PDB file of C-alpha atoms in Angstrom:
ATOM      1  CA  GLY N   1      37.231 -10.545  29.454  1.00 44.00           C
ATOM      2  CA  SER N   2      35.757  -9.740  33.009  1.00 45.00           C
ATOM      3  CA  VAL N   3      35.108  -6.024  33.970  1.00 44.00           C
ATOM      4  CA  ALA N   4      36.194  -5.544  37.754  1.00 43.00           C
ATOM      5  CA  ALA N   5      34.417  -2.365  38.676  1.00 42.00           C
ATOM      6  CA  SER N   6      35.652  -0.396  41.514  1.00 38.00           C
ATOM      7  CA  ARG N   7      34.706   2.967  43.130  1.00 36.00           C
ATOM      8  CA  ARG N   8      37.353   5.661  42.997  1.00 33.00           C
ATOM      9  CA  GLY N   9      36.810   8.436  45.733  1.00 31.00           C
ATOM     10  CA  THR N  10      40.292   9.650  45.625  1.00 30.00           C
ATOM     11  CA  ALA N  11      41.398  12.724  44.043  1.00 30.00           C
ATOM     12  CA  LEU N  12      42.982  12.948  40.709  1.00 28.00           C
ATOM     13  CA  HIS N  13      45.159  16.443  40.145  1.00 32.00           C
ATOM     14  CA  GLY N  14      43.273  17.837  42.932  1.00 35.00           C
ATOM     15  CA  GLU N  15      39.850  16.834  41.558  1.00 35.00           C
ATOM     16  CA  GLU N  16      37.372  14.223  43.003  1.00 36.00           C
ATOM     17  CA  ALA N  17      36.816  11.551  40.552  1.00 35.00           C
ATOM     18  CA  PRO N  18      33.145  10.937  39.313  1.00 37.00           C
ATOM     19  CA  PRO N  19      31.183   8.135  41.046  1.00 40.00           C
ATOM     20  CA  GLY N  20      31.111   4.624  39.482  1.00 43.00           C
ATOM     21  CA  PRO N  21      29.726   1.397  40.073  1.00 51.00           C
ATOM     22  CA  ALA N  22      29.962  -0.315  43.537  1.00 52.00           C
ATOM     23  CA  ALA N  23      33.168  -2.294  44.416  1.00 54.00           C
ATOM     24  CA  GLY N  24      32.978  -6.030  43.727  1.00 76.00           C
ATOM     25  CA  LEU N  25      30.755  -6.109  40.724  1.00 85.00           C
ATOM     26  CA  ARG N  26      32.050  -8.372  38.248  1.00 88.00           C
ATOM     27  CA  TYR N  27      30.546  -9.066  34.707  1.00 90.00           C
ATOM     28  CA  THR N  28      31.298  -9.256  30.944  1.00 90.00           C
ATOM     29  CA  GLU N  29      30.042  -7.050  28.247  1.00 92.00           C
ATOM     30  CA  GLY N  30      27.948  -9.850  27.049  1.00 93.00           C
ATOM     31  CA  GLU N  31      26.279 -10.184  30.566  1.00 93.00           C
ATOM     32  CA  ARG N  32      25.623  -6.486  30.684  1.00 91.00           C
ATOM     33  CA  VAL N  33      23.810  -6.538  27.141  1.00 93.00           C
ATOM     34  CA  ALA N  34      21.912  -9.640  28.329  1.00 94.00           C
ATOM     35  CA  ALA N  35      20.937  -7.948  31.737  1.00 92.00           C
ATOM     36  CA  GLU N  36      19.588  -4.807  30.055  1.00 89.00           C
ATOM     37  CA  ARG N  37      17.609  -6.872  27.506  1.00 91.00           C
ATOM     38  CA  LYS N  38      16.011  -8.955  30.187  1.00 92.00           C
ATOM     39  CA  MET N  39      15.260  -5.614  32.212  1.00 88.00           C
ATOM     40  CA  ARG N  40      13.562  -4.011  28.934  1.00 88.00           C
ATOM     41  CA  ASP N  41      11.554  -7.290  28.512  1.00 89.00           C
ATOM     42  CA  ALA N  42      10.473  -7.217  32.020  1.00 87.00           C
ATOM     43  CA  ALA N  43       9.518  -3.595  31.706  1.00 85.00           C
ATOM     44  CA  HIS N  44       7.502  -4.270  28.754  1.00 84.00           C
ATOM     45  CA  ARG N  45       5.592  -7.229  30.379  1.00 84.00           C
ATOM     46  CA  PHE N  46       5.150  -5.085  33.521  1.00 82.00           C
ATOM     47  CA  ASN N  47       1.541  -4.879  34.729  1.00 74.00           C
ATOM     48  CA  ARG N  48       0.497  -2.604  37.552  1.00 70.00           C
ATOM     49  CA  ARG N  49      -2.467  -5.007  38.704  1.00 69.00           C
ATOM     50  CA  GLU N  50      -0.221  -8.035  38.792  1.00 68.00           C
ATOM     51  CA  HIS N  51       2.785  -6.422  40.331  1.00 66.00           C
ATOM     52  CA  GLY N  52       1.218  -3.483  42.259  1.00 68.00           C
ATOM     53  CA  ASP N  53       2.020  -4.868  45.778  1.00 72.00           C
ATOM     54  CA  ASP N  54       5.511  -5.868  44.776  1.00 73.00           C
ATOM     55  CA  VAL N  55       6.212  -2.397  43.574  1.00 78.00           C
ATOM     56  CA  HIS N  56       5.007  -0.811  46.936  1.00 79.00           C
ATOM     57  CA  ALA N  57       7.172  -3.282  48.751  1.00 83.00           C
ATOM     58  CA  ILE N  58      10.180  -2.224  46.821  1.00 84.00           C
ATOM     59  CA  GLN N  59       9.378   1.424  47.155  1.00 79.00           C
ATOM     60  CA  ASP N  60       8.910   1.189  50.995  1.00 77.00           C
ATOM     61  CA  GLY N  61      11.500  -1.459  51.523  1.00 81.00           C
ATOM     62  CA  PRO N  62      15.095  -1.019  52.563  1.00 86.00           C
ATOM     63  CA  ALA N  63      17.921  -0.168  50.047  1.00 87.00           C
ATOM     64  CA  MET N  64      19.146  -3.401  48.056  1.00 89.00           C
ATOM     65  CA  THR N  65      22.694  -4.734  47.978  1.00 90.00           C
ATOM     66  CA  PRO N  66      23.595  -6.448  44.661  1.00 91.00           C
ATOM     67  CA  ARG N  67      22.644  -9.876  46.098  1.00 91.00           C
ATOM     68  CA  VAL N  68      19.159  -8.824  47.300  1.00 92.00           C
ATOM     69  CA  PHE N  69      18.711  -6.873  44.140  1.00 91.00           C
ATOM     70  CA  ARG N  70      19.269  -9.985  41.907  1.00 92.00           C
ATOM     71  CA  LYS N  71      16.976 -11.916  44.231  1.00 92.00           C
ATOM     72  CA  VAL N  72      14.004  -9.206  43.946  1.00 89.00           C
ATOM     73  CA  MET N  73      14.418  -8.958  40.169  1.00 90.00           C
ATOM     74  CA  ASN N  74      14.349 -12.816  39.710  1.00 92.00           C
ATOM     75  CA  LYS N  75      11.489 -13.262  42.013  1.00 88.00           C
ATOM     76  CA  THR N  76       9.194 -10.333  41.509  1.00 85.00           C
ATOM     77  CA  PHE N  77      10.012  -9.677  37.470  1.00 85.00           C
ATOM     78  CA  HIS N  78      11.005 -13.306  36.522  1.00 89.00           C
ATOM     79  CA  MET N  79      14.217 -12.071  34.830  1.00 91.00           C
ATOM     80  CA  GLY N  80      16.359 -15.121  35.333  1.00 92.00           C
ATOM     81  CA  LEU N  81      19.464 -13.163  36.091  1.00 93.00           C
ATOM     82  CA  SER N  82      22.831 -14.906  36.442  1.00 93.00           C
ATOM     83  CA  ARG N  83      25.175 -13.523  38.949  1.00 93.00           C
ATOM     84  CA  GLY N  84      27.049 -11.562  36.418  1.00 93.00           C
ATOM     85  CA  GLU N  85      23.873 -10.097  34.783  1.00 93.00           C
ATOM     86  CA  GLY N  86      22.824  -9.211  38.206  1.00 93.00           C
ATOM     87  CA  ASP N  87      25.955  -7.376  38.891  1.00 92.00           C
ATOM     88  CA  ALA N  88      25.645  -5.462  35.419  1.00 92.00           C
ATOM     89  CA  LEU N  89      21.990  -4.611  36.172  1.00 91.00           C
ATOM     90  CA  PHE N  90      22.906  -3.481  39.481  1.00 92.00           C
ATOM     91  CA  GLY N  91      25.567  -1.226  38.034  1.00 88.00           C
ATOM     92  CA  ILE N  92      22.996   0.372  35.885  1.00 86.00           C
ATOM     93  CA  PHE N  93      20.464   1.180  38.491  1.00 86.00           C
ATOM     94  CA  ASP N  94      23.112   2.343  41.233  1.00 85.00           C
ATOM     95  CA  ALA N  95      23.533   5.666  39.622  1.00 73.00           C
ATOM     96  CA  ASP N  96      25.453   7.227  42.287  1.00 75.00           C
ATOM     97  CA  GLY N  97      27.730   4.186  42.880  1.00 79.00           C
ATOM     98  CA  GLY N  98      26.762   4.124  46.586  1.00 81.00           C
ATOM     99  CA  GLY N  99      26.676   0.351  46.683  1.00 86.00           C
ATOM    100  CA  ASP N 100      22.917  -0.069  47.001  1.00 86.00           C
ATOM    101  CA  VAL N 101      19.876   0.660  45.379  1.00 87.00           C
ATOM    102  CA  ASP N 102      16.782   2.160  47.065  1.00 84.00           C
ATOM    103  CA  GLY N 103      13.420   1.703  45.896  1.00 82.00           C
ATOM    104  CA  ALA N 104      12.802   5.139  44.340  1.00 80.00           C
ATOM    105  CA  GLU N 105      15.986   4.983  42.656  1.00 80.00           C
ATOM    106  CA  PHE N 106      15.070   1.730  41.150  1.00 84.00           C
ATOM    107  CA  LEU N 107      11.533   2.458  40.280  1.00 84.00           C
ATOM    108  CA  SER N 108      12.510   5.885  38.593  1.00 81.00           C
ATOM    109  CA  LYS N 109      14.573   4.001  35.931  1.00 84.00           C
ATOM    110  CA  PHE N 110      12.309   1.053  35.662  1.00 84.00           C
ATOM    111  CA  PHE N 111       9.265   3.018  34.918  1.00 85.00           C
ATOM    112  CA  ARG N 112      11.379   4.996  32.534  1.00 85.00           C
ATOM    113  CA  TYR N 113      12.276   1.605  30.749  1.00 84.00           C
ATOM    114  CA  ASN N 114       8.589   0.713  31.047  1.00 84.00           C
ATOM    115  CA  LYS N 115       7.721   4.033  29.137  1.00 86.00           C
ATOM    116  CA  GLU N 116      10.263   3.553  26.449  1.00 87.00           C
ATOM    117  CA  GLU N 117       9.308   0.017  25.743  1.00 85.00           C
ATOM    118  CA  HIS N 118       5.725   0.693  25.283  1.00 86.00           C
ATOM    119  CA  GLU N 119       6.646   3.852  23.133  1.00 89.00           C
ATOM    120  CA  ARG N 120       8.932   1.456  21.056  1.00 89.00           C
ATOM    121  CA  GLU N 121       6.029  -0.968  20.733  1.00 88.00           C
ATOM    122  CA  ILE N 122       3.640   1.581  19.691  1.00 92.00           C
ATOM    123  CA  ARG N 123       6.200   2.983  17.215  1.00 93.00           C
ATOM    124  CA  GLU N 124       7.056  -0.444  15.760  1.00 92.00           C
ATOM    125  CA  GLU N 125       3.126  -1.334  15.454  1.00 93.00           C
ATOM    126  CA  LYS N 126       2.765   1.893  13.382  1.00 94.00           C
ATOM    127  CA  GLU N 127       5.673   1.003  11.309  1.00 95.00           C
ATOM    128  CA  ALA N 128       4.411  -2.494  10.678  1.00 95.00           C
ATOM    129  CA  ALA N 129       0.920  -1.090  10.023  1.00 95.00           C
ATOM    130  CA  SER N 130       2.490   1.296   7.469  1.00 95.00           C
ATOM    131  CA  ARG N 131       4.546  -1.425   5.848  1.00 95.00           C
ATOM    132  CA  ARG N 132       1.562  -3.411   5.510  1.00 95.00           C
ATOM    133  CA  ALA N 133      -0.598  -0.687   3.907  1.00 95.00           C
ATOM    134  CA  SER N 134       2.356  -0.038   1.602  1.00 95.00           C
ATOM    135  CA  GLU N 135       2.593  -3.627   0.660  1.00 96.00           C
ATOM    136  CA  ALA N 136      -1.082  -3.916   0.254  1.00 95.00           C
ATOM    137  CA  HIS N 137      -0.984  -0.780  -1.987  1.00 95.00           C
ATOM    138  CA  LEU N 138       1.754  -2.343  -4.200  1.00 95.00           C
ATOM    139  CA  ALA N 139       0.047  -5.507  -4.500  1.00 95.00           C
ATOM    140  CA  ARG N 140      -3.240  -3.752  -5.632  1.00 94.00           C
ATOM    141  CA  GLU N 141      -0.925  -1.831  -8.101  1.00 93.00           C
ATOM    142  CA  ARG N 142       0.469  -5.056  -9.414  1.00 93.00           C
ATOM    143  CA  ALA N 143      -3.012  -6.614  -9.650  1.00 94.00           C
ATOM    144  CA  ASP N 144      -4.169  -3.665 -11.422  1.00 92.00           C
ATOM    145  CA  ARG N 145      -1.391  -3.586 -13.908  1.00 92.00           C
ATOM    146  CA  ASP N 146      -1.678  -7.247 -14.598  1.00 93.00           C
ATOM    147  CA  HIS N 147      -5.528  -6.732 -15.134  1.00 92.00           C
ATOM    148  CA  ARG N 148      -4.862  -3.864 -17.700  1.00 91.00           C
ATOM    149  CA  ARG N 149      -2.350  -5.876 -19.492  1.00 93.00           C
ATOM    150  CA  GLN N 150      -4.668  -8.730 -19.834  1.00 94.00           C
ATOM    151  CA  LEU N 151      -7.560  -6.276 -20.616  1.00 94.00           C
ATOM    152  CA  ALA N 152      -5.175  -4.615 -23.269  1.00 94.00           C
ATOM    153  CA  ALA N 153      -4.402  -8.209 -24.866  1.00 95.00           C
ATOM    154  CA  GLU N 154      -8.218  -9.070 -25.062  1.00 96.00           C
ATOM    155  CA  LEU N 155      -9.512  -5.698 -26.390  1.00 96.00           C
ATOM    156  CA  SER N 156      -7.033  -5.694 -29.080  1.00 95.00           C
ATOM    157  CA  SER N 157      -7.369  -9.155 -30.383  1.00 96.00           C
ATOM    158  CA  PHE N 158     -10.287  -8.369 -32.677  1.00 96.00           C
ATOM    159  CA  THR N 159     -10.085  -9.673 -36.223  1.00 96.00           C
ATOM    160  CA  ARG N 160     -12.088  -8.427 -39.352  1.00 96.00           C
ATOM    161  CA  ARG N 161     -14.902 -10.732 -38.340  1.00 97.00           C
ATOM    162  CA  ASP N 162     -15.110  -9.192 -34.965  1.00 97.00           C
ATOM    163  CA  VAL N 163     -15.183  -5.590 -36.420  1.00 97.00           C
ATOM    164  CA  ALA N 164     -17.984  -6.501 -38.837  1.00 97.00           C
ATOM    165  CA  SER N 165     -20.082  -8.045 -35.959  1.00 97.00           C
ATOM    166  CA  ALA N 166     -19.227  -5.273 -33.543  1.00 96.00           C
ATOM    167  CA  ALA N 167     -20.525  -2.706 -36.258  1.00 96.00           C
ATOM    168  CA  GLN N 168     -23.580  -4.607 -37.031  1.00 96.00           C
ATOM    169  CA  LYS N 169     -24.526  -4.930 -33.219  1.00 96.00           C
ATOM    170  CA  ILE N 170     -24.250  -1.116 -32.643  1.00 95.00           C
ATOM    171  CA  ARG N 171     -26.030  -0.199 -35.776  1.00 94.00           C
ATOM    172  CA  ALA N 172     -28.895  -2.438 -34.828  1.00 94.00           C
ATOM    173  CA  ALA N 173     -28.928  -1.008 -31.207  1.00 92.00           C
ATOM    174  CA  ALA N 174     -28.942   2.594 -32.660  1.00 92.00           C
ATOM    175  CA  ALA N 175     -31.740   1.669 -35.245  1.00 91.00           C
ATOM    176  CA  GLY N 176     -33.737  -0.136 -32.586  1.00 88.00           C
ATOM    177  CA  TYR N 177     -33.787   2.625 -30.146  1.00 83.00           C
ATOM    178  CA  ASP N 178     -37.351   3.975 -29.603  1.00 73.00           C
ATOM    179  CA  ARG N 179     -37.361   7.333 -27.925  1.00 64.00           C
ATOM    180  CA  THR N 180     -41.179   7.150 -27.260  1.00 54.00           C
ATOM    181  CA  LYS N 181     -40.396   4.355 -24.585  1.00 55.00           C
ATOM    182  CA  GLY N 182     -38.262   6.912 -22.587  1.00 50.00           C
ATOM    183  CA  GLY N 183     -35.794   6.095 -19.793  1.00 48.00           C
ATOM    184  CA  SER N 184     -33.620   3.612 -21.289  1.00 61.00           C
ATOM    185  CA  LEU N 185     -30.673   6.148 -21.855  1.00 70.00           C
ATOM    186  CA  GLU N 186     -30.941   7.736 -18.567  1.00 70.00           C
ATOM    187  CA  SER N 187     -27.801   5.932 -17.322  1.00 67.00           C
ATOM    188  CA  PHE N 188     -26.010   7.707 -20.019  1.00 69.00           C
ATOM    189  CA  LYS N 189     -26.920  11.064 -18.761  1.00 68.00           C
ATOM    190  CA  GLY N 190     -24.335  12.550 -16.507  1.00 66.00           C
ATOM    191  CA  GLY N 191     -22.432  10.106 -14.304  1.00 75.00           C
ATOM    192  CA  VAL N 192     -18.847   9.363 -14.473  1.00 85.00           C
ATOM    193  CA  ASP N 193     -16.897   8.379 -17.623  1.00 90.00           C
ATOM    194  CA  MET N 194     -17.019   4.778 -18.589  1.00 92.00           C
ATOM    195  CA  GLY N 195     -13.982   2.404 -18.632  1.00 93.00           C
ATOM    196  CA  PRO N 196     -14.118  -0.892 -20.842  1.00 94.00           C
ATOM    197  CA  GLU N 197     -15.936  -2.908 -18.069  1.00 94.00           C
ATOM    198  CA  ASP N 198     -18.567  -0.144 -17.316  1.00 93.00           C
ATOM    199  CA  PHE N 199     -19.229   0.481 -21.154  1.00 93.00           C
ATOM    200  CA  ARG N 200     -19.750  -3.192 -21.706  1.00 95.00           C
ATOM    201  CA  GLU N 201     -22.242  -3.465 -18.890  1.00 93.00           C
ATOM    202  CA  GLU N 202     -24.064  -0.226 -20.087  1.00 91.00           C
ATOM    203  CA  LEU N 203     -24.546  -1.660 -23.543  1.00 92.00           C
ATOM    204  CA  LYS N 204     -25.620  -4.994 -22.088  1.00 92.00           C
ATOM    205  CA  GLY N 205     -28.025  -3.534 -19.855  1.00 88.00           C
ATOM    206  CA  THR N 206     -29.438  -0.763 -21.978  1.00 86.00           C
ATOM    207  CA  PHE N 207     -29.605  -2.329 -25.448  1.00 87.00           C
ATOM    208  CA  ASP N 208     -29.071  -5.876 -24.611  1.00 88.00           C
ATOM    209  CA  LEU N 209     -26.019  -5.618 -26.758  1.00 93.00           C
ATOM    210  CA  LYS N 210     -23.738  -8.411 -25.751  1.00 95.00           C
ATOM    211  CA  ALA N 211     -20.220  -7.688 -27.023  1.00 96.00           C
ATOM    212  CA  THR N 212     -17.338 -10.048 -26.917  1.00 97.00           C
ATOM    213  CA  TRP N 213     -14.123  -8.373 -25.458  1.00 97.00           C
ATOM    214  CA  PRO N 214     -12.568  -8.225 -29.072  1.00 97.00           C
ATOM    215  CA  GLU N 215     -16.028  -6.571 -30.332  1.00 97.00           C
ATOM    216  CA  LEU N 216     -15.876  -4.276 -27.304  1.00 96.00           C
ATOM    217  CA  GLY N 217     -12.411  -3.288 -28.286  1.00 95.00           C
ATOM    218  CA  LEU N 218     -13.440  -2.025 -31.770  1.00 94.00           C
ATOM    219  CA  LEU N 219     -16.652  -0.268 -30.017  1.00 95.00           C
ATOM    220  CA  PHE N 220     -14.452   1.426 -27.528  1.00 94.00           C
ATOM    221  CA  TYR N 221     -12.063   2.667 -30.246  1.00 92.00           C
ATOM    222  CA  MET N 222     -14.954   4.003 -32.073  1.00 91.00           C
ATOM    223  CA  PHE N 223     -16.688   5.927 -29.077  1.00 91.00           C
ATOM    224  CA  ASP N 224     -13.431   6.792 -27.218  1.00 89.00           C
ATOM    225  CA  ASP N 225     -12.694  10.060 -29.387  1.00 80.00           C
ATOM    226  CA  ASP N 226      -9.725  11.426 -27.319  1.00 82.00           C
ATOM    227  CA  GLY N 227      -7.967   8.058 -26.710  1.00 83.00           C
ATOM    228  CA  GLY N 228      -7.995   8.738 -22.966  1.00 86.00           C
ATOM    229  CA  GLY N 229      -9.170   5.182 -22.105  1.00 89.00           C
ATOM    230  CA  THR N 230     -12.632   6.239 -20.945  1.00 91.00           C
ATOM    231  CA  ILE N 231     -15.779   7.180 -22.767  1.00 92.00           C
ATOM    232  CA  GLU N 232     -17.642  10.179 -21.881  1.00 90.00           C
ATOM    233  CA  ARG N 233     -21.415   9.456 -21.723  1.00 88.00           C
ATOM    234  CA  ALA N 234     -22.224  12.618 -23.729  1.00 85.00           C
ATOM    235  CA  GLU N 235     -19.551  11.405 -26.193  1.00 84.00           C
ATOM    236  CA  PHE N 236     -21.247   8.188 -26.417  1.00 89.00           C
ATOM    237  CA  LEU N 237     -24.772   9.669 -27.027  1.00 89.00           C
ATOM    238  CA  GLY N 238     -23.472  12.122 -29.673  1.00 90.00           C
ATOM    239  CA  LEU N 239     -22.012   9.367 -31.962  1.00 91.00           C
ATOM    240  CA  PHE N 240     -24.839   6.896 -31.153  1.00 92.00           C
ATOM    241  CA  PHE N 241     -27.513   9.288 -32.409  1.00 91.00           C
ATOM    242  CA  LYS N 242     -25.555  10.162 -35.397  1.00 93.00           C
ATOM    243  CA  LEU N 243     -25.772   6.287 -36.065  1.00 93.00           C
ATOM    244  CA  ARG N 244     -29.399   6.299 -35.435  1.00 91.00           C
ATOM    245  CA  ARG N 245     -30.150   8.993 -37.868  1.00 92.00           C
ATOM    246  CA  ASP N 246     -27.769   7.406 -40.460  1.00 92.00           C
ATOM    247  CA  ASP N 247     -25.261  10.543 -40.471  1.00 93.00           C
ATOM    248  CA  PRO N 248     -23.671  10.018 -43.865  1.00 94.00           C
ATOM    249  CA  ASP N 249     -20.127  10.830 -42.393  1.00 93.00           C
ATOM    250  CA  THR N 250     -20.464   8.473 -39.497  1.00 92.00           C
ATOM    251  CA  VAL N 251     -22.045   5.842 -41.503  1.00 93.00           C
ATOM    252  CA  GLU N 252     -19.104   5.986 -44.083  1.00 94.00           C
ATOM    253  CA  ALA N 253     -16.571   5.863 -41.456  1.00 92.00           C
ATOM    254  CA  LEU N 254     -18.122   2.897 -39.994  1.00 93.00           C
ATOM    255  CA  GLU N 255     -18.195   1.120 -43.252  1.00 94.00           C
ATOM    256  CA  ILE N 256     -14.538   1.841 -43.875  1.00 94.00           C
ATOM    257  CA  LEU N 257     -13.705   0.354 -40.679  1.00 93.00           C
ATOM    258  CA  VAL N 258     -15.508  -2.937 -41.632  1.00 95.00           C
ATOM    259  CA  ALA N 259     -13.578  -2.996 -44.895  1.00 96.00           C
ATOM    260  CA  LEU N 260     -10.197  -2.726 -43.538  1.00 96.00           C
ATOM    261  CA  THR N 261      -7.868  -5.655 -44.080  1.00 96.00           C
ATOM    262  CA  GLU N 262      -6.105  -7.336 -41.140  1.00 96.00           C
ATOM    263  CA  GLU N 263      -2.986  -5.500 -41.876  1.00 96.00           C
ATOM    264  CA  GLU N 264      -4.800  -2.064 -41.973  1.00 95.00           C
ATOM    265  CA  LEU N 265      -6.534  -3.005 -38.535  1.00 96.00           C
ATOM    266  CA  GLU N 266      -3.099  -3.624 -36.776  1.00 96.00           C
ATOM    267  CA  PRO N 267      -2.462   0.292 -36.124  1.00 94.00           C
ATOM    268  CA  ILE N 268      -6.032   0.281 -34.326  1.00 94.00           C
ATOM    269  CA  ARG N 269      -5.114  -2.618 -32.298  1.00 94.00           C
ATOM    270  CA  GLN N 270      -1.747  -1.156 -31.506  1.00 94.00           C
ATOM    271  CA  ALA N 271      -3.642   2.114 -30.298  1.00 92.00           C
ATOM    272  CA  ILE N 272      -5.707  -0.150 -28.056  1.00 93.00           C
ATOM    273  CA  ARG N 273      -2.738  -1.807 -26.553  1.00 93.00           C
ATOM    274  CA  ASP N 274      -0.986   1.586 -26.049  1.00 91.00           C
ATOM    275  CA  CYS N 275      -3.901   2.946 -24.466  1.00 90.00           C
ATOM    276  CA  PHE N 276      -4.505   0.043 -21.867  1.00 88.00           C
ATOM    277  CA  THR N 277      -1.203  -1.454 -21.382  1.00 86.00           C
ATOM    278  CA  PRO N 278       0.409   0.152 -18.072  1.00 79.00           C
ATOM    279  CA  THR N 279       3.777   1.940 -18.723  1.00 73.00           C
ATOM    280  CA  ASP N 280       6.758   2.223 -16.261  1.00 60.00           C
ATOM    281  CA  ALA N 281       6.384   6.081 -16.227  1.00 50.00           C
ATOM    282  CA  PRO N 282       7.700   7.860 -13.125  1.00 48.00           C
ATOM    283  CA  ALA N 283       4.632   8.408 -10.499  1.00 47.00           C
ATOM    284  CA  GLY N 284       3.117  11.769 -11.016  1.00 46.00           C
ATOM    285  CA  GLU N 285       4.017  11.815 -14.814  1.00 47.00           C
ATOM    286  CA  GLU N 286       1.054  11.372 -16.883  1.00 49.00           C
ATOM    287  CA  GLU N 287       1.191  10.112 -20.359  1.00 49.00           C
ATOM    288  CA  GLU N 288       0.098  12.256 -23.129  1.00 50.00           C
ATOM    289  CA  GLU N 289      -3.178  11.141 -24.540  1.00 48.00           C
ATOM    290  CA  GLU N 290      -3.412  10.522 -28.308  1.00 50.00           C
ATOM    291  CA  ALA N 291      -6.825  10.849 -29.788  1.00 49.00           C
ATOM    292  CA  PHE N 292      -8.403   7.862 -31.528  1.00 54.00           C
ATOM    293  CA  PRO N 293      -9.259   8.683 -35.186  1.00 54.00           C
ATOM    294  CA  LEU N 294     -12.497   6.863 -35.924  1.00 54.00           C
ATOM    295  CA  VAL N 295     -10.710   5.751 -39.104  1.00 50.00           C
ATOM    296  CA  PRO N 296      -6.849   5.645 -39.372  1.00 50.00           C
ATOM    297  CA  ALA N 297      -5.620   8.170 -41.672  1.00 45.00           C
ATOM    298  CA  ALA N 298      -3.877   5.809 -44.075  1.00 42.00           C
ATOM    299  CA  ALA N 299      -6.810   3.616 -44.449  1.00 45.00           C
ATOM    300  CA  ALA N 300      -9.100   6.583 -45.035  1.00 46.00           C
ATOM    301  CA  ALA N 301      -6.941   7.913 -47.782  1.00 48.00           C
ATOM    302  CA  ALA N 302      -6.821   4.406 -49.246  1.00 43.00           C
ATOM    303  CA  ALA N 303     -10.436   4.019 -49.256  1.00 46.00           C
ATOM    304  CA  GLU N 304     -10.759   7.610 -50.916  1.00 51.00           C
ATOM    305  CA  GLY N 305      -8.241   6.376 -53.502  1.00 47.00           C
TER     306      GLY N 305
END
């Protein structure tokens, strides 16, 4: 329904009633909400360069009655206030209930609205930027998890034929390495640990060893002795030079790998899948790394038998 606002200057129980809106203001609650929204929109749009002269005119001009107030709001700030909305907004700005709004009274509240709206805009922009950054981070995490799943599937897809070809390629690279040429292993000295992609590129660039993803899975299993999903460069060089000088234990371990059946290779495939497939462990909780044995214990025992 309609709200008929009236001033009460009489005493109640010997006390003077607090000032209220001027008499004759009529508006609904919906009109009050709409009027304040329009005022906030106008405050947000306010530009001192565009409205500077108008502001001075309001500040230096006479106090405004409800009718004049609505006219000024619509003409100067393009609010499009209806009669009820104008009354509602007038009641907000007529803080002392005196029946008129002077320039200082109006501008004080208007600029507070202006400040609040710009602070809100800045806050919302920061919140939106934070949401976008969070969404981008989650998207990168999802893409990384999808990539790791695909990588785990490709690295663990080796067959006996892949094992044999991988072993042949790494032994040929070790046998063919010539120390006298120098420099070819510089990239393996120091530097960060290698993931599968880095390891593949190093093998190709240094030894012209072009490994398929299944072959790389077996080679990664060989050289990642702690099962951490990366290969330390010193870790690689140590085993590489053992192969180069035909270290009996290392050569025997490699030959056992080549001799494994498809069934015996499955624990190695599973170890690769476990290493590279992302889990849903809570953030901050690291999974315990399980070392890759160069040869699975069961297979080694069978070979000895």
